[in-house]
PDB file of C-alpha atoms and ligand atoms in Angstrom:
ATOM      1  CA  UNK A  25      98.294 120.883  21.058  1.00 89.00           C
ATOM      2  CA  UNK A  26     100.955 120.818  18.340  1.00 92.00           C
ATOM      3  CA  UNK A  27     103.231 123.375  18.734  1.00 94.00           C
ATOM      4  CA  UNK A  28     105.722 124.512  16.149  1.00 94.00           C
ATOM      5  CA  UNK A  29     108.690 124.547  18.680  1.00 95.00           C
ATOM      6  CA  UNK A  30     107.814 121.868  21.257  1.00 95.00           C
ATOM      7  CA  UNK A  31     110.750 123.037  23.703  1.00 96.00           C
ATOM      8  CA  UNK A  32     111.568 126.768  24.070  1.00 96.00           C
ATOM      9  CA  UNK A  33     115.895 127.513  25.473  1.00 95.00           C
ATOM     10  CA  UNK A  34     116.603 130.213  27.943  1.00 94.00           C
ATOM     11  CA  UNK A  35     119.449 131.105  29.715  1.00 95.00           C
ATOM     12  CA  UNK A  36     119.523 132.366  33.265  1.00 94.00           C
ATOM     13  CA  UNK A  37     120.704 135.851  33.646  1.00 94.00           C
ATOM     14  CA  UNK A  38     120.921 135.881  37.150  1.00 97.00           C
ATOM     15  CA  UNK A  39     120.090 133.797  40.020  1.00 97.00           C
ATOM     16  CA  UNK A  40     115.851 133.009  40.411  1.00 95.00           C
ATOM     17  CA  UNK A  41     113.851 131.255  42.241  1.00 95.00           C
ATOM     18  CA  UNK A  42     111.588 128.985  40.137  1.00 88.00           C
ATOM     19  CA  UNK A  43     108.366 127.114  41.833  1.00 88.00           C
ATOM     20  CA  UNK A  44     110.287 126.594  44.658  1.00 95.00           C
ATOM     21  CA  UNK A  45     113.588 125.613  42.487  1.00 93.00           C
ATOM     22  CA  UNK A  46     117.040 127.537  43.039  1.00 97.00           C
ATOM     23  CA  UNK A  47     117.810 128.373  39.468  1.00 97.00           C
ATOM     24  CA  UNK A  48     121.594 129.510  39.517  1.00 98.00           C
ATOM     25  CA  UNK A  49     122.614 131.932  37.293  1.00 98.00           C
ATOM     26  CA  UNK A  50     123.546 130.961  33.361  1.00 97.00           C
ATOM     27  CA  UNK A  51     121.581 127.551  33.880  1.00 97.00           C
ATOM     28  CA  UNK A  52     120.190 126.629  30.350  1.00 96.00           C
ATOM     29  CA  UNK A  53     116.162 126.067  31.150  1.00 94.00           C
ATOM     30  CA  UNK A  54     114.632 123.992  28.169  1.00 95.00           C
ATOM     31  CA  UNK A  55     110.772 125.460  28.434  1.00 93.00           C
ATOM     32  CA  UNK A  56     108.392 122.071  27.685  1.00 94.00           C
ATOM     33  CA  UNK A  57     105.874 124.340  25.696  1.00 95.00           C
ATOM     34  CA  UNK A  58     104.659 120.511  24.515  1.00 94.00           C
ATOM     35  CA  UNK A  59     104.049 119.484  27.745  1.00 94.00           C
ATOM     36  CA  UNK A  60     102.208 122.561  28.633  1.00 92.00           C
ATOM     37  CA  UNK A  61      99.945 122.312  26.131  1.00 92.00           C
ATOM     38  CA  UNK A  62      98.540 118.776  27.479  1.00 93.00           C
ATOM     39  CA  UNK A  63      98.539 119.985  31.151  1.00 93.00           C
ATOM     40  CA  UNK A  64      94.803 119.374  32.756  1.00 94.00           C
ATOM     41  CA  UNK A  65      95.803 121.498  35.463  1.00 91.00           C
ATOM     42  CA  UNK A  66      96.038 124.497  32.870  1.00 87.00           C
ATOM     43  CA  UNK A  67      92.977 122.730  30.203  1.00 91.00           C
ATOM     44  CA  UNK A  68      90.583 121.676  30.606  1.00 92.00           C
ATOM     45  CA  UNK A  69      90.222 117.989  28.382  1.00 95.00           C
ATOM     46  CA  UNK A  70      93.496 119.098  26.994  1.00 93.00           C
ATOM     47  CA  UNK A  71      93.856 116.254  24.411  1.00 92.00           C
ATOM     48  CA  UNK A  72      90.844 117.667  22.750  1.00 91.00           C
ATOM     49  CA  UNK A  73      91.054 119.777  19.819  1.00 89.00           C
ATOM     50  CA  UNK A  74      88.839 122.453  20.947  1.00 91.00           C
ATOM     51  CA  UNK A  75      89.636 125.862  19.362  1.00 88.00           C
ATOM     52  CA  UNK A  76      86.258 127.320  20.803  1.00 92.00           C
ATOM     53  CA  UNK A  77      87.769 127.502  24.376  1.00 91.00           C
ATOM     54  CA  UNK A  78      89.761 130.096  23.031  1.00 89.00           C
ATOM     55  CA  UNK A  79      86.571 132.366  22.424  1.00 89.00           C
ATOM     56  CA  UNK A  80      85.616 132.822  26.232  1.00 84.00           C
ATOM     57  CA  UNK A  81      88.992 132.219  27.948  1.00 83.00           C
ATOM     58  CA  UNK A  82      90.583 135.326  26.748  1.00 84.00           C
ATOM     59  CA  UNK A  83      93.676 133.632  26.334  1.00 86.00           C
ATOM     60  CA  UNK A  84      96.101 134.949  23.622  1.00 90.00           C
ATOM     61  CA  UNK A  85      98.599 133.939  21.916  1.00 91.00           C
ATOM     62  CA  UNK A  86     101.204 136.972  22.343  1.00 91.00           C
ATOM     63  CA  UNK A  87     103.183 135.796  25.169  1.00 92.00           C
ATOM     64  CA  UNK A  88     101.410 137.333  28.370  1.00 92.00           C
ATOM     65  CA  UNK A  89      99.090 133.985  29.168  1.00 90.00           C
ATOM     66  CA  UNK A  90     102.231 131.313  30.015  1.00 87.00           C
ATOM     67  CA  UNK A  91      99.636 128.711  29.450  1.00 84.00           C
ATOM     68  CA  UNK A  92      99.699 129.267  25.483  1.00 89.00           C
ATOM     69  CA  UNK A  93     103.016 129.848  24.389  1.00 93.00           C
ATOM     70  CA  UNK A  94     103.062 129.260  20.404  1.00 93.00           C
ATOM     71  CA  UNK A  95     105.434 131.909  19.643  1.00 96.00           C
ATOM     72  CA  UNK A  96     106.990 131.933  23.227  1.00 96.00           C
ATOM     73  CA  UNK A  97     107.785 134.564  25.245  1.00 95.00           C
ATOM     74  CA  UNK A  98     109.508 137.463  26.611  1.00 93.00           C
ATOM     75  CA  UNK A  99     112.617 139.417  24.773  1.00 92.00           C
ATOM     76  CA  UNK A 100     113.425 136.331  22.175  1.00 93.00           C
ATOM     77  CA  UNK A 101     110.088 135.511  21.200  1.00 96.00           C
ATOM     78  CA  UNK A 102     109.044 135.259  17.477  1.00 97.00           C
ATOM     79  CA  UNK A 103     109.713 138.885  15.699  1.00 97.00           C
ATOM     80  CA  UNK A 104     107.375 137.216  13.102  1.00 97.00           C
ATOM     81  CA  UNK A 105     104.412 137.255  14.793  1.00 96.00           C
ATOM     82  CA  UNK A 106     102.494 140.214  13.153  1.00 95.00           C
ATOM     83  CA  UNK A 107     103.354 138.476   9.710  1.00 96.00           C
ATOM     84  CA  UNK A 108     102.452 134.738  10.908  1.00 96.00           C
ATOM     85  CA  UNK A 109      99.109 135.998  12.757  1.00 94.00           C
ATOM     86  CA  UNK A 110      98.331 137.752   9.017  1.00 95.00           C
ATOM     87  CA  UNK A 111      99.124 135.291   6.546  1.00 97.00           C
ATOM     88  CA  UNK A 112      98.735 131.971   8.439  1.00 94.00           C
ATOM     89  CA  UNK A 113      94.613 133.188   9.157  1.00 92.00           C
ATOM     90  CA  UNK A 114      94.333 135.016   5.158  1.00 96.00           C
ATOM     91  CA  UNK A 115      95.558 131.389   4.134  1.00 96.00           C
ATOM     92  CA  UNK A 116      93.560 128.779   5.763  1.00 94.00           C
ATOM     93  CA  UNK A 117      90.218 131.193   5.436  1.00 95.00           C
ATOM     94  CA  UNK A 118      90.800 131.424   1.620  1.00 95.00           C
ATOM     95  CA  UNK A 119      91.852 127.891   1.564  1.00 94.00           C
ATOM     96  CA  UNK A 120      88.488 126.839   3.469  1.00 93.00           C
ATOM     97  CA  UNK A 121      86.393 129.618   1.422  1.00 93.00           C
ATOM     98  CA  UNK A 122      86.894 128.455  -1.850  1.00 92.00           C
ATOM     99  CA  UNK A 123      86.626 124.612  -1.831  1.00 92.00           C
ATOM    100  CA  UNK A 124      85.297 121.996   1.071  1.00 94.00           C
ATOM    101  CA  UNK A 125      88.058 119.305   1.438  1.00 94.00           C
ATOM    102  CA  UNK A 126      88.309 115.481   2.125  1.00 94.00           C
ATOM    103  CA  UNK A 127      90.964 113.851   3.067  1.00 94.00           C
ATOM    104  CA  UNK A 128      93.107 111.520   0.728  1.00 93.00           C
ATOM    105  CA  UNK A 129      92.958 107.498   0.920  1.00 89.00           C
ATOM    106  CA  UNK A 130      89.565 108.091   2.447  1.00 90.00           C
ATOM    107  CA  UNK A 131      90.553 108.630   5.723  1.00 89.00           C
ATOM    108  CA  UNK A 132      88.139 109.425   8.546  1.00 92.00           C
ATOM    109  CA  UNK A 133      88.844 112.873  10.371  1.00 89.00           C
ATOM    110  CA  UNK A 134      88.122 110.828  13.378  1.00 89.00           C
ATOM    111  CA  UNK A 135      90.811 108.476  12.760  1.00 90.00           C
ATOM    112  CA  UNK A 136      93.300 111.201  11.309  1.00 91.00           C
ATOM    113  CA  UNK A 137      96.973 109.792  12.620  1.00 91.00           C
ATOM    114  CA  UNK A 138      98.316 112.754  14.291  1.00 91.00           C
ATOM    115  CA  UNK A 139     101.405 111.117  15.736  1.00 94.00           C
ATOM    116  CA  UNK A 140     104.425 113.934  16.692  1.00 95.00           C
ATOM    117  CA  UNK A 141     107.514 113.735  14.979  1.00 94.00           C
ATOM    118  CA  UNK A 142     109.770 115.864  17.697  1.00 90.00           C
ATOM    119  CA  UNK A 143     112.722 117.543  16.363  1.00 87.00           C
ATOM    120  CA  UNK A 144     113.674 121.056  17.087  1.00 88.00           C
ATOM    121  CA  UNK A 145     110.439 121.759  15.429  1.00 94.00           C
ATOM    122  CA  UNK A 146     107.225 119.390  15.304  1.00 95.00           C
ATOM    123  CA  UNK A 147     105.896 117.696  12.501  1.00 93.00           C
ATOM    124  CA  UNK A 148     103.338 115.096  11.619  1.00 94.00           C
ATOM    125  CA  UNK A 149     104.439 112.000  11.432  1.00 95.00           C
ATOM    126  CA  UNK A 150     101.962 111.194   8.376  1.00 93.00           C
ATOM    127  CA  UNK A 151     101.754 114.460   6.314  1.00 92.00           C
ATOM    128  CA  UNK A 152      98.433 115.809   5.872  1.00 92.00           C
ATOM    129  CA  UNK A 153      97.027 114.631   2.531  1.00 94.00           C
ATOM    130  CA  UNK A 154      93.611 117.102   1.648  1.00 94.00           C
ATOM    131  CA  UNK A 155      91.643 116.823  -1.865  1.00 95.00           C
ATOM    132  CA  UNK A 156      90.081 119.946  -2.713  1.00 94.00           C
ATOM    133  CA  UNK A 157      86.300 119.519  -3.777  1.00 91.00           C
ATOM    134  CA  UNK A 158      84.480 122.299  -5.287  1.00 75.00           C
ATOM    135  CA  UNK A 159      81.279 123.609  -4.021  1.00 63.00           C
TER     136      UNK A 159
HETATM  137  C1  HEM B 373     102.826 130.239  12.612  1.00 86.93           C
HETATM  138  C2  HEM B 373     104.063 130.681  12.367  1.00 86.93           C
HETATM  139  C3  HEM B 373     105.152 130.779  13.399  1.00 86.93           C
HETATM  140  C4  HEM B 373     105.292 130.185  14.605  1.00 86.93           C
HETATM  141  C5  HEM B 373     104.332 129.218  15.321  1.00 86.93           C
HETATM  142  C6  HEM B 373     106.555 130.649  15.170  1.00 86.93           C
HETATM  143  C7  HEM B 373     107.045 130.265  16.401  1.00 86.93           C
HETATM  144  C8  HEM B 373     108.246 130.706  16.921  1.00 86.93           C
HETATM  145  C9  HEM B 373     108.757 130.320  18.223  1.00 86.93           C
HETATM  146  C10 HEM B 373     108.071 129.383  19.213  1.00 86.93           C
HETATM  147  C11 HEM B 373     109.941 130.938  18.389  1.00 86.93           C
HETATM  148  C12 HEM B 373     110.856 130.836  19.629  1.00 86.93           C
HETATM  149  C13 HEM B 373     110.415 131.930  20.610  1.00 86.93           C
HETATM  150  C14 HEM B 373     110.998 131.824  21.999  1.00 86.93           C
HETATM  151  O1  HEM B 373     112.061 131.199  22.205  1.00 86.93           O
HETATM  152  O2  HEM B 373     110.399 132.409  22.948  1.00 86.93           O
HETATM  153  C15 HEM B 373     110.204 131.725  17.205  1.00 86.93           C
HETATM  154  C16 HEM B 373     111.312 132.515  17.001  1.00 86.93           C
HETATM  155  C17 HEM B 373     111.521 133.288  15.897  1.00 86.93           C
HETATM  156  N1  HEM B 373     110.684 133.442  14.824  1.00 86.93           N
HETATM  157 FE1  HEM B 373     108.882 132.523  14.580  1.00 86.93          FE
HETATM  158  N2  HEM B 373     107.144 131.517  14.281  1.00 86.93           N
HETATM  159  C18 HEM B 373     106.321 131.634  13.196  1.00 86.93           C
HETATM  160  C19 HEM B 373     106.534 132.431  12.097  1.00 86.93           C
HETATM  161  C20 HEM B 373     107.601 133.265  11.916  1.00 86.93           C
HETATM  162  C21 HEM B 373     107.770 134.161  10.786  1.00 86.93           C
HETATM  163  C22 HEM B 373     106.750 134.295   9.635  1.00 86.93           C
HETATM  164  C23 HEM B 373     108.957 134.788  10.961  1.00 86.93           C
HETATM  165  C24 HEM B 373     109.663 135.821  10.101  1.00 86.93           C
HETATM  166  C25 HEM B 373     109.097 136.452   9.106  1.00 86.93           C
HETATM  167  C26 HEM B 373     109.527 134.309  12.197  1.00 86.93           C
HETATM  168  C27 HEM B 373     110.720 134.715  12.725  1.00 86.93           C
HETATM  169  C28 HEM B 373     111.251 134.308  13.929  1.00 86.93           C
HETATM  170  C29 HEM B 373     112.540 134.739  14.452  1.00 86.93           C
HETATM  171  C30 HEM B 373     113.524 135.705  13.774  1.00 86.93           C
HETATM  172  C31 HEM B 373     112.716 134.102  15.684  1.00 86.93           C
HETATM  173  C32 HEM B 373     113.905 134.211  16.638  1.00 86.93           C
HETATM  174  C33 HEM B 373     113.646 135.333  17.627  1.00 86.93           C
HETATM  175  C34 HEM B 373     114.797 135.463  18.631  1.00 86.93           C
HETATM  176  O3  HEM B 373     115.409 134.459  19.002  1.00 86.93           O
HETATM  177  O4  HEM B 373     115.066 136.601  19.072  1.00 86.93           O
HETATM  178  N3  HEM B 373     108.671 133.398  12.757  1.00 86.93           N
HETATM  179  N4  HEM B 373     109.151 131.571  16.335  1.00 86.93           N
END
């Protein structure tokens, strides 16, 4: 729903025929990995946050389903994948293992304001503000 690089940038090597488009060769192609991501006819309710349809779909995240794109794609996608896939889970699990958390100001997780900020990466407009609580 939020990913890290919202547009991905190739550049034609040769001459391809894309959906029906003539791509000629050394067109830039700005991939709308954004877009994707809220596509119904790829998701289903895809403006739900819904990690659990990940569980049966099979989908992963290391570039062979075009549907989920996170680190892109092909030859230039992310050569920091096995690192991010490592630390990015070991973090959040001994983040969430440790303490419960509540948001600051008392907001509502319903109500959370996740408005985009788009830039060449994607950030929250409102930064997350979490108080740890201990168990
Ligand atoms: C959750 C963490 C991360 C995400 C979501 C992420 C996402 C991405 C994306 C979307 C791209 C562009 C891929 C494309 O155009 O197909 C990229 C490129 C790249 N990433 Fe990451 N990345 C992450 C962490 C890291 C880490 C930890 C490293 C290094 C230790 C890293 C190094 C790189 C490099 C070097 C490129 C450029 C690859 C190229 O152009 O050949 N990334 N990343």
């Amino acid at each position: 729903m939020h990913p890290t690089a919202p547009i991905l940038v190739r550049k034609s090597g040769s001459e391809a025929d894309l959906c029906g488009f003539r791509v000629p060769k050394d067109t830039l192609v700005l991939v709308n990995v954004w877009s994707m991501g809220r596509d119904s006819s790829i998701w289903t309710d895809p403006n739900l946050f819904l990690p659990e349809r990940f569980l049966e779909s099979g989908e992963d995240f290391i570039g062979e389903d075009f549907g989920f794109i996170p680190f892109g794609a092909g030859r230039r996608m992310c050569s920091g994948v096995p690192f991010a896939h490592r630390v990015v889970h070991n973090m959040l699990a001994t983040l969430l293992y440790h303490f419960d958390w509540k948001l600051a100001d008392g907001e509502k997780i319903e109500e959370m304001d996740m408005t985009e900020k788009f830039g060449t990466t994607l950030h929250k407009v409102k930064p997350l503000m979490v108080i740890p609580v201990k168990e």
